[in-house]
PDB file of C-alpha atoms and ligand atoms in Angstrom:
ATOM      1  CA  MET A 188      79.756 123.021 108.906  1.00 98.00           C
ATOM      2  CA  LEU A 189      83.023 124.582 108.134  1.00 98.00           C
ATOM      3  CA  PHE A 190      83.779 127.587 110.379  1.00 98.00           C
ATOM      4  CA  ASP A 191      86.182 130.446 109.939  1.00 98.00           C
ATOM      5  CA  VAL A 192      88.158 131.137 113.153  1.00 98.00           C
ATOM      6  CA  ASP A 193      88.818 135.270 113.294  1.00 97.00           C
ATOM      7  CA  GLY A 194      86.013 137.215 113.674  1.00 97.00           C
ATOM      8  CA  THR A 195      83.537 134.397 112.735  1.00 98.00           C
ATOM      9  CA  LEU A 196      83.968 132.325 116.326  1.00 98.00           C
ATOM     10  CA  ALA A 197      85.339 135.129 118.262  1.00 98.00           C
ATOM     11  CA  ASP A 198      86.350 138.422 117.736  1.00 96.00           C
ATOM     12  CA  THR A 199      89.812 137.735 118.061  1.00 97.00           C
ATOM     13  CA  GLU A 200      91.339 140.897 115.614  1.00 97.00           C
ATOM     14  CA  ARG A 201      91.146 144.213 117.356  1.00 96.00           C
ATOM     15  CA  ASP A 202      92.056 142.748 121.111  1.00 95.00           C
ATOM     16  CA  ALA A 203      94.044 140.109 120.479  1.00 97.00           C
ATOM     17  CA  HIS A 204      95.786 139.665 117.072  1.00 98.00           C
ATOM     18  CA  ARG A 205      96.171 143.931 116.837  1.00 98.00           C
ATOM     19  CA  VAL A 206      97.256 144.174 120.271  1.00 98.00           C
ATOM     20  CA  ALA A 207      99.925 141.072 119.915  1.00 98.00           C
ATOM     21  CA  PHE A 208     101.420 142.516 116.510  1.00 98.00           C
ATOM     22  CA  ASN A 209     102.027 145.500 118.549  1.00 98.00           C
ATOM     23  CA  CYS A 210     103.521 143.845 121.631  1.00 98.00           C
ATOM     24  CA  ALA A 211     105.562 142.170 119.190  1.00 98.00           C
ATOM     25  CA  PHE A 212     106.955 145.473 117.608  1.00 98.00           C
ATOM     26  CA  ALA A 213     107.547 146.822 121.064  1.00 98.00           C
ATOM     27  CA  GLU A 214     109.655 143.830 121.890  1.00 98.00           C
ATOM     28  CA  ALA A 215     111.579 144.539 119.148  1.00 97.00           C
ATOM     29  CA  GLY A 216     112.637 147.806 119.556  1.00 97.00           C
ATOM     30  CA  LEU A 217     110.426 149.021 117.002  1.00 96.00           C
ATOM     31  CA  ASP A 218     108.049 152.307 117.059  1.00 95.00           C
ATOM     32  CA  TRP A 219     105.512 151.179 114.891  1.00 97.00           C
ATOM     33  CA  THR A 220     101.752 150.821 116.414  1.00 98.00           C
ATOM     34  CA  TRP A 221      98.490 149.820 114.444  1.00 98.00           C
ATOM     35  CA  ASP A 222      96.039 151.300 115.949  1.00 98.00           C
ATOM     36  CA  VAL A 223      92.710 150.115 115.350  1.00 98.00           C
ATOM     37  CA  ALA A 224      91.309 151.605 112.237  1.00 97.00           C
ATOM     38  CA  GLN A 225      94.684 151.356 110.688  1.00 97.00           C
ATOM     39  CA  TYR A 226      94.643 147.182 111.369  1.00 98.00           C
ATOM     40  CA  GLY A 227      90.921 147.272 109.840  1.00 96.00           C
ATOM     41  CA  ALA A 228      92.686 148.332 106.260  1.00 96.00           C
ATOM     42  CA  LEU A 229      95.412 145.807 106.970  1.00 97.00           C
ATOM     43  CA  LEU A 230      92.804 143.196 107.521  1.00 95.00           C
ATOM     44  CA  ARG A 231      92.392 143.025 103.721  1.00 92.00           C
ATOM     45  CA  ILE A 232      95.793 141.248 103.558  1.00 95.00           C
ATOM     46  CA  ALA A 233      95.057 137.907 104.991  1.00 94.00           C
ATOM     47  CA  GLY A 234      97.537 135.967 107.133  1.00 95.00           C
ATOM     48  CA  GLY A 235      99.690 137.818 109.408  1.00 96.00           C
ATOM     49  CA  ARG A 236     103.041 137.118 107.562  1.00 96.00           C
ATOM     50  CA  GLU A 237     101.688 138.612 104.668  1.00 96.00           C
ATOM     51  CA  ARG A 238     100.366 141.558 106.691  1.00 97.00           C
ATOM     52  CA  LEU A 239     103.557 142.402 107.562  1.00 98.00           C
ATOM     53  CA  ALA A 240     105.322 141.853 104.652  1.00 97.00           C
ATOM     54  CA  HIS A 241     102.443 144.307 103.095  1.00 97.00           C
ATOM     55  CA  PHE A 242     103.125 146.825 105.988  1.00 97.00           C
ATOM     56  CA  ILE A 243     106.853 147.103 106.110  1.00 97.00           C
ATOM     57  CA  ALA A 244     106.852 147.219 101.717  1.00 95.00           C
ATOM     58  CA  ASP A 245     104.365 149.558 102.018  1.00 94.00           C
ATOM     59  CA  SER A 246     105.408 152.196 104.691  1.00 94.00           C
ATOM     60  CA  GLN A 247     109.386 151.480 105.522  1.00 93.00           C
ATOM     61  CA  PRO A 248     111.078 152.097 102.604  1.00 93.00           C
ATOM     62  CA  ASP A 249     114.577 151.993 104.565  1.00 92.00           C
ATOM     63  CA  VAL A 250     113.869 147.913 104.986  1.00 92.00           C
ATOM     64  CA  THR A 251     115.925 146.089 102.582  1.00 94.00           C
ATOM     65  CA  GLU A 252     113.880 143.020 100.930  1.00 92.00           C
ATOM     66  CA  SER A 253     116.086 140.379 102.416  1.00 94.00           C
ATOM     67  CA  GLU A 254     116.142 142.386 105.827  1.00 95.00           C
ATOM     68  CA  CYS A 255     112.023 142.196 105.542  1.00 96.00           C
ATOM     69  CA  THR A 256     112.132 138.705 105.327  1.00 96.00           C
ATOM     70  CA  ARG A 257     114.122 138.297 108.308  1.00 97.00           C
ATOM     71  CA  LEU A 258     111.898 140.589 109.960  1.00 97.00           C
ATOM     72  CA  VAL A 259     108.423 139.295 109.056  1.00 98.00           C
ATOM     73  CA  ARG A 260     109.944 136.040 110.422  1.00 97.00           C
ATOM     74  CA  ALA A 261     111.322 137.131 114.070  1.00 98.00           C
ATOM     75  CA  LEU A 262     108.389 139.875 114.219  1.00 98.00           C
ATOM     76  CA  HIS A 263     105.506 136.591 113.555  1.00 98.00           C
ATOM     77  CA  GLU A 264     107.353 134.517 116.215  1.00 98.00           C
ATOM     78  CA  LEU A 265     106.880 137.183 118.870  1.00 98.00           C
ATOM     79  CA  LYS A 266     103.242 137.848 117.675  1.00 98.00           C
ATOM     80  CA  THR A 267     102.091 134.824 117.517  1.00 98.00           C
ATOM     81  CA  ALA A 268     103.686 133.802 121.452  1.00 98.00           C
ATOM     82  CA  HIS A 269     101.906 137.277 122.582  1.00 98.00           C
ATOM     83  CA  TYR A 270      98.711 135.936 120.832  1.00 98.00           C
ATOM     84  CA  LEU A 271      98.536 132.903 122.963  1.00 98.00           C
ATOM     85  CA  ARG A 272      99.399 134.607 126.236  1.00 98.00           C
ATOM     86  CA  ILE A 273      96.040 136.921 125.715  1.00 98.00           C
ATOM     87  CA  VAL A 274      94.047 134.102 124.837  1.00 97.00           C
ATOM     88  CA  ARG A 275      95.524 132.118 127.548  1.00 97.00           C
ATOM     89  CA  ALA A 276      94.571 134.990 129.896  1.00 96.00           C
ATOM     90  CA  GLY A 277      90.978 134.882 128.699  1.00 93.00           C
ATOM     91  CA  ALA A 278      90.655 138.033 126.562  1.00 90.00           C
ATOM     92  CA  VAL A 279      88.704 136.554 123.827  1.00 95.00           C
ATOM     93  CA  ALA A 280      85.207 134.605 124.119  1.00 93.00           C
ATOM     94  CA  LEU A 281      83.185 133.369 121.562  1.00 97.00           C
ATOM     95  CA  ARG A 282      81.021 135.354 119.561  1.00 98.00           C
ATOM     96  CA  PRO A 283      76.588 135.270 119.907  1.00 98.00           C
ATOM     97  CA  GLY A 284      75.490 131.501 119.229  1.00 98.00           C
ATOM     98  CA  VAL A 285      78.580 129.998 118.216  1.00 98.00           C
ATOM     99  CA  LEU A 286      78.822 127.489 121.322  1.00 98.00           C
ATOM    100  CA  ARG A 287      75.198 126.731 121.164  1.00 98.00           C
ATOM    101  CA  LEU A 288      75.719 125.925 117.323  1.00 98.00           C
ATOM    102  CA  LEU A 289      78.512 123.826 117.729  1.00 98.00           C
ATOM    103  CA  ARG A 290      76.962 121.906 120.688  1.00 98.00           C
ATOM    104  CA  GLU A 291      73.679 121.248 118.605  1.00 98.00           C
ATOM    105  CA  ALA A 292      75.580 120.272 115.695  1.00 98.00           C
ATOM    106  CA  HIS A 293      77.934 117.957 117.406  1.00 98.00           C
ATOM    107  CA  ASP A 294      75.182 116.200 119.134  1.00 97.00           C
ATOM    108  CA  ALA A 295      72.680 116.058 115.908  1.00 98.00           C
ATOM    109  CA  GLY A 296      75.854 113.976 114.457  1.00 98.00           C
ATOM    110  CA  LEU A 297      76.763 116.839 111.882  1.00 98.00           C
ATOM    111  CA  VAL A 298      80.827 117.129 110.777  1.00 98.00           C
ATOM    112  CA  LEU A 299      82.482 119.915 111.981  1.00 98.00           C
ATOM    113  CA  ALA A 300      85.608 121.217 110.392  1.00 98.00           C
ATOM    114  CA  ILE A 301      87.231 124.452 110.887  1.00 98.00           C
ATOM    115  CA  ALA A 302      88.998 126.402 107.532  1.00 98.00           C
ATOM    116  CA  THR A 303      91.096 129.402 108.867  1.00 98.00           C
ATOM    117  CA  THR A 304      94.380 131.304 107.417  1.00 96.00           C
ATOM    118  CA  THR A 305      95.432 131.588 111.108  1.00 96.00           C
ATOM    119  CA  SER A 306      98.459 129.657 112.191  1.00 95.00           C
ATOM    120  CA  ARG A 307      97.217 126.507 113.904  1.00 97.00           C
ATOM    121  CA  ALA A 308      98.748 127.058 117.600  1.00 97.00           C
ATOM    122  CA  ASN A 309      96.375 130.130 117.416  1.00 98.00           C
ATOM    123  CA  VAL A 310      93.247 128.059 116.573  1.00 98.00           C
ATOM    124  CA  ASP A 311      94.264 125.174 119.586  1.00 97.00           C
ATOM    125  CA  VAL A 312      94.286 127.719 122.405  1.00 97.00           C
ATOM    126  CA  LEU A 313      91.373 129.662 121.146  1.00 97.00           C
ATOM    127  CA  LEU A 314      89.689 125.752 121.437  1.00 97.00           C
ATOM    128  CA  ALA A 315      91.256 125.147 124.366  1.00 96.00           C
ATOM    129  CA  HIS A 316      90.017 128.331 126.204  1.00 95.00           C
ATOM    130  CA  ALA A 317      86.780 129.139 124.747  1.00 94.00           C
ATOM    131  CA  LEU A 318      85.126 126.182 124.351  1.00 95.00           C
ATOM    132  CA  PRO A 319      84.477 123.674 126.860  1.00 94.00           C
ATOM    133  CA  PRO A 320      86.773 120.612 128.014  1.00 94.00           C
ATOM    134  CA  GLY A 321      86.971 117.985 125.282  1.00 93.00           C
ATOM    135  CA  ALA A 322      85.294 120.054 122.872  1.00 95.00           C
ATOM    136  CA  GLN A 323      88.569 120.293 120.260  1.00 95.00           C
ATOM    137  CA  THR A 324      87.293 116.774 119.442  1.00 96.00           C
ATOM    138  CA  TRP A 325      84.139 117.864 118.108  1.00 97.00           C
ATOM    139  CA  PHE A 326      86.002 118.597 114.886  1.00 98.00           C
ATOM    140  CA  ARG A 327      86.574 116.381 112.230  1.00 98.00           C
ATOM    141  CA  ALA A 328      89.350 118.505 110.505  1.00 98.00           C
ATOM    142  CA  ILE A 329      91.269 121.693 111.367  1.00 98.00           C
ATOM    143  CA  GLY A 330      92.749 123.480 107.997  1.00 98.00           C
ATOM    144  CA  ALA A 331      94.901 126.515 109.716  1.00 98.00           C
ATOM    145  CA  ALA A 332      97.967 128.224 107.871  1.00 96.00           C
ATOM    146  CA  GLU A 333     100.190 125.643 107.797  1.00 96.00           C
ATOM    147  CA  ASN A 334      98.112 123.600 105.254  1.00 98.00           C
ATOM    148  CA  ALA A 335      97.414 126.001 102.551  1.00 97.00           C
ATOM    149  CA  ARG A 336     100.056 127.811 100.817  1.00 96.00           C
ATOM    150  CA  GLN A 337      97.927 130.547  99.091  1.00 96.00           C
ATOM    151  CA  LYS A 338      95.787 132.396 102.133  1.00 96.00           C
ATOM    152  CA  LYS A 339      92.160 133.605 101.689  1.00 97.00           C
ATOM    153  CA  PRO A 340      90.347 134.982  99.338  1.00 97.00           C
ATOM    154  CA  ASP A 341      92.145 131.729  97.519  1.00 98.00           C
ATOM    155  CA  SER A 342      90.275 128.604  98.005  1.00 98.00           C
ATOM    156  CA  GLU A 343      92.716 126.437  98.777  1.00 98.00           C
ATOM    157  CA  ILE A 344      92.260 125.708 102.327  1.00 98.00           C
ATOM    158  CA  TYR A 345      88.517 124.744 102.041  1.00 98.00           C
ATOM    159  CA  HIS A 346      89.813 122.359  99.522  1.00 98.00           C
ATOM    160  CA  TYR A 347      92.132 121.000 101.776  1.00 98.00           C
ATOM    161  CA  VAL A 348      89.383 120.984 104.617  1.00 98.00           C
ATOM    162  CA  LEU A 349      86.482 119.182 102.316  1.00 98.00           C
ATOM    163  CA  ASP A 350      88.962 116.384 101.327  1.00 98.00           C
ATOM    164  CA  ALA A 351      89.848 116.211 105.109  1.00 98.00           C
ATOM    165  CA  ILE A 352      86.251 115.433 105.866  1.00 98.00           C
ATOM    166  CA  GLY A 353      85.715 113.267 102.450  1.00 98.00           C
ATOM    167  CA  LEU A 354      82.215 115.618 102.212  1.00 98.00           C
ATOM    168  CA  ALA A 355      81.235 117.597  99.122  1.00 97.00           C
ATOM    169  CA  ALA A 356      81.197 121.205  98.521  1.00 97.00           C
ATOM    170  CA  ALA A 357      77.360 120.780  97.958  1.00 96.00           C
ATOM    171  CA  ASP A 358      76.852 119.003 101.732  1.00 96.00           C
ATOM    172  CA  CYS A 359      78.469 121.910 103.314  1.00 97.00           C
ATOM    173  CA  ILE A 360      77.811 125.401 104.934  1.00 98.00           C
ATOM    174  CA  ALA A 361      80.624 127.785 105.785  1.00 98.00           C
ATOM    175  CA  PHE A 362      79.959 130.386 108.169  1.00 98.00           C
ATOM    176  CA  GLU A 363      82.938 133.447 107.472  1.00 98.00           C
ATOM    177  CA  ASP A 364      82.927 137.127 108.494  1.00 98.00           C
ATOM    178  CA  SER A 365      84.585 138.790 106.176  1.00 97.00           C
ATOM    179  CA  ALA A 366      84.570 139.383 102.157  1.00 97.00           C
ATOM    180  CA  VAL A 367      87.917 137.722 101.935  1.00 97.00           C
ATOM    181  CA  GLY A 368      86.976 134.638 103.557  1.00 98.00           C
ATOM    182  CA  LEU A 369      83.250 134.545 101.763  1.00 98.00           C
ATOM    183  CA  ARG A 370      85.435 134.369  98.407  1.00 98.00           C
ATOM    184  CA  ALA A 371      87.472 131.565  99.704  1.00 98.00           C
ATOM    185  CA  ALA A 372      84.386 129.414 100.823  1.00 98.00           C
ATOM    186  CA  ARG A 373      82.476 130.471  97.386  1.00 98.00           C
ATOM    187  CA  GLY A 374      85.355 129.737  95.314  1.00 98.00           C
ATOM    188  CA  ALA A 375      85.362 126.325  96.622  1.00 98.00           C
ATOM    189  CA  GLY A 376      81.667 125.907  95.503  1.00 98.00           C
ATOM    190  CA  VAL A 377      80.600 126.016  99.266  1.00 98.00           C
ATOM    191  CA  THR A 378      77.341 127.832 100.435  1.00 97.00           C
ATOM    192  CA  THR A 379      78.334 130.320 103.157  1.00 98.00           C
ATOM    193  CA  ALA A 380      76.560 132.521 105.932  1.00 98.00           C
ATOM    194  CA  VAL A 381      78.338 135.872 106.637  1.00 98.00           C
ATOM    195  CA  THR A 382      78.277 136.622 110.334  1.00 98.00           C
ATOM    196  CA  GLN A 383      80.002 139.880 109.755  1.00 98.00           C
ATOM    197  CA  ASP A 384      81.567 142.330 112.388  1.00 96.00           C
ATOM    198  CA  ALA A 385      82.801 145.484 113.303  1.00 95.00           C
ATOM    199  CA  TYR A 386      85.724 145.090 110.885  1.00 97.00           C
ATOM    200  CA  SER A 387      83.918 143.588 108.198  1.00 97.00           C
ATOM    201  CA  ALA A 388      80.393 145.375 108.145  1.00 96.00           C
ATOM    202  CA  GLY A 389      80.093 147.093 104.690  1.00 95.00           C
ATOM    203  CA  GLN A 390      82.080 144.861 102.910  1.00 97.00           C
ATOM    204  CA  ASP A 391      81.318 143.563  99.503  1.00 97.00           C
ATOM    205  CA  PHE A 392      79.062 140.066 100.707  1.00 98.00           C
ATOM    206  CA  SER A 393      77.270 139.208  97.316  1.00 97.00           C
ATOM    207  CA  GLY A 394      77.089 135.817  96.481  1.00 97.00           C
ATOM    208  CA  ALA A 395      76.695 135.098 100.392  1.00 98.00           C
ATOM    209  CA  LEU A 396      73.165 133.147 101.388  1.00 97.00           C
ATOM    210  CA  VAL A 397      72.798 135.231 104.199  1.00 97.00           C
ATOM    211  CA  VAL A 398      74.539 138.364 105.883  1.00 98.00           C
ATOM    212  CA  LEU A 399      73.546 138.220 109.673  1.00 98.00           C
ATOM    213  CA  SER A 400      74.956 140.374 112.578  1.00 98.00           C
ATOM    214  CA  ASP A 401      75.856 136.869 114.574  1.00 98.00           C
ATOM    215  CA  LEU A 402      74.368 133.425 114.607  1.00 98.00           C
ATOM    216  CA  GLY A 403      71.921 134.760 117.370  1.00 98.00           C
ATOM    217  CA  GLU A 404      70.811 133.410 120.690  1.00 98.00           C
ATOM    218  CA  PRO A 405      66.790 132.526 121.509  1.00 97.00           C
ATOM    219  CA  HIS A 406      67.175 135.507 123.660  1.00 97.00           C
ATOM    220  CA  ALA A 407      69.128 137.492 121.798  1.00 98.00           C
ATOM    221  CA  LEU A 408      68.005 137.496 118.225  1.00 98.00           C
ATOM    222  CA  ALA A 409      70.448 137.937 115.356  1.00 98.00           C
ATOM    223  CA  GLN A 410      69.748 140.614 112.608  1.00 98.00           C
ATOM    224  CA  THR A 411      69.311 140.275 109.315  1.00 98.00           C
ATOM    225  CA  ILE A 412      71.562 142.324 107.338  1.00 98.00           C
ATOM    226  CA  SER A 413      70.586 141.028 103.340  1.00 97.00           C
ATOM    227  CA  GLY A 414      69.177 137.546 102.688  1.00 95.00           C
ATOM    228  CA  THR A 415      66.494 135.885 104.199  1.00 91.00           C
ATOM    229  CA  SER A 416      66.145 135.657 108.265  1.00 95.00           C
ATOM    230  CA  PRO A 417      66.410 132.518 109.973  1.00 97.00           C
ATOM    231  CA  THR A 418      62.626 131.049 110.982  1.00 97.00           C
ATOM    232  CA  ARG A 419      63.540 131.708 114.724  1.00 97.00           C
ATOM    233  CA  GLY A 420      65.358 134.767 114.595  1.00 98.00           C
ATOM    234  CA  TYR A 421      68.885 132.537 115.565  1.00 98.00           C
ATOM    235  CA  VAL A 422      70.720 130.001 113.592  1.00 98.00           C
ATOM    236  CA  ASP A 423      70.210 126.476 114.831  1.00 98.00           C
ATOM    237  CA  VAL A 424      70.640 122.712 113.258  1.00 98.00           C
ATOM    238  CA  ALA A 425      66.819 123.104 111.947  1.00 98.00           C
ATOM    239  CA  GLN A 426      67.727 126.341 109.501  1.00 98.00           C
ATOM    240  CA  LEU A 427      70.860 124.622 108.434  1.00 97.00           C
ATOM    241  CA  HIS A 428      68.419 121.650 107.238  1.00 96.00           C
ATOM    242  CA  VAL A 429      66.023 124.509 105.869  1.00 96.00           C
ATOM    243  CA  TRP A 430      69.046 126.315 103.968  1.00 95.00           C
ATOM    244  CA  HIS A 431      70.396 122.842 102.694  1.00 93.00           C
ATOM    245  CA  ALA A 432      67.375 122.251 101.359  1.00 92.00           C
ATOM    246  CA  SER A 433      66.609 125.656  99.586  1.00 91.00           C
ATOM    247  CA  VAL A 434      70.001 125.665  98.231  1.00 90.00           C
ATOM    248  CA  GLN A 435      69.254 121.983  96.632  1.00 88.00           C
ATOM    249  CA  ASN A 436      66.026 123.301  95.530  1.00 87.00           C
ATOM    250  CA  GLY A 437      67.910 126.509  93.853  1.00 84.00           C
ATOM    251  CA  THR A 438      65.015 128.556  96.024  1.00 76.00           C
ATOM    252  CA  SER A 439      67.972 130.492  98.058  1.00 71.00           C
ATOM    253  CA  ASN A 440      68.656 134.181  97.270  1.00 57.00           C
TER     254      ASN A 440
HETATM  255  C1  LIG B 664      92.454 135.660 109.699  1.00 59.50           C
HETATM  256  C2  LIG B 664      93.658 136.113 109.600  1.00 59.50           C
HETATM  257  C3  LIG B 664      94.724 136.098 110.345  1.00 59.50           C
HETATM  258  C4  LIG B 664      94.991 136.296 111.318  1.00 59.50           C
HETATM  259  C5  LIG B 664      96.368 136.689 112.092  1.00 59.50           C
HETATM  260  O1  LIG B 664      91.853 134.478 109.529  1.00 59.50           O
HETATM  261  O2  LIG B 664      93.618 136.837 108.253  1.00 59.50           O
HETATM  262  O3  LIG B 664      95.983 136.211 109.871  1.00 59.50           O
HETATM  263  O4  LIG B 664      94.630 137.824 111.403  1.00 59.50           O
HETATM  264  O5  LIG B 664      96.641 135.218 112.747  1.00 59.50           O
HETATM  265  P1  LIG B 664      90.669 133.843 109.439  1.00 59.50           P
HETATM  266  P2  LIG B 664      98.443 134.553 112.029  1.00 59.50           P
HETATM  267  O6  LIG B 664      89.734 134.717 109.481  1.00 59.50           O
HETATM  268  O7  LIG B 664      90.361 133.063 107.804  1.00 59.50           O
HETATM  269  O8  LIG B 664      90.672 132.681 110.733  1.00 59.50           O
HETATM  270  O9  LIG B 664      99.183 135.365 112.431  1.00 59.50           O
HETATM  271  O10 LIG B 664      98.570 133.483 112.553  1.00 59.50           O
HETATM  272  O11 LIG B 664      98.465 134.844 110.188  1.00 59.50           O
HETATM  273 MG1  LIG B 665      87.402 135.919 109.692  1.00 59.50          MG
END
């Protein structure tokens, strides 16, 4: 099982990454603020540095190219420090069903890995603060921003992770929250289930095995937006086997 991080393991974007960017702007003496809606539009650019560069090129005509490069590096460093502080303060919780499914999959001996475009430090702090102690070792490989030159929707990070875990794409399933992530996973040939969030709802999820509101819990079932609903109304290891068999038999939609 390959997991995206931002938006999939946890709703990190609106109240953690966005807030961290705004703190970095303020600390640098800039009067820029990304509101919730504007940040949603900027999210189609994967990668914090790339997002900053796009924003500056798009809306700050007075910033020269070399100044932009310097600014992006400095702001992203500040932003990462703020993000780490925000997550350490406990502001980010895992999405419904994530811990249950990770634990169940780990106990069943399934291979777990992470394929994200966010920085490695951000992954480590989230795993350390949102998962039980020692659970970081559940992941055979973690592929993050530092491991791929091209960000999602490019598939490079998925190829990196497949190589690191030594499994074929056909034996894996990816969980993503966004169209950008879905394209990255599908481009590497990995069957992908989408758990959409407030930012990604309504995006083009064609090619997804299923689109759900979240992974669901026995007491709070997932809503199915498209595709076949999980048998029990939530995603568990038995459901992964059902999906794997249906993909192998060519009976998935
Ligand atoms: C989401 C991203 C990241 C974060 C910000 O990654 O695109 O860029 O928004 O993190 P994913 P950085 O959904 O693949 O987990 O500032 O460290 O890039
Ligand atoms: Mg994501």
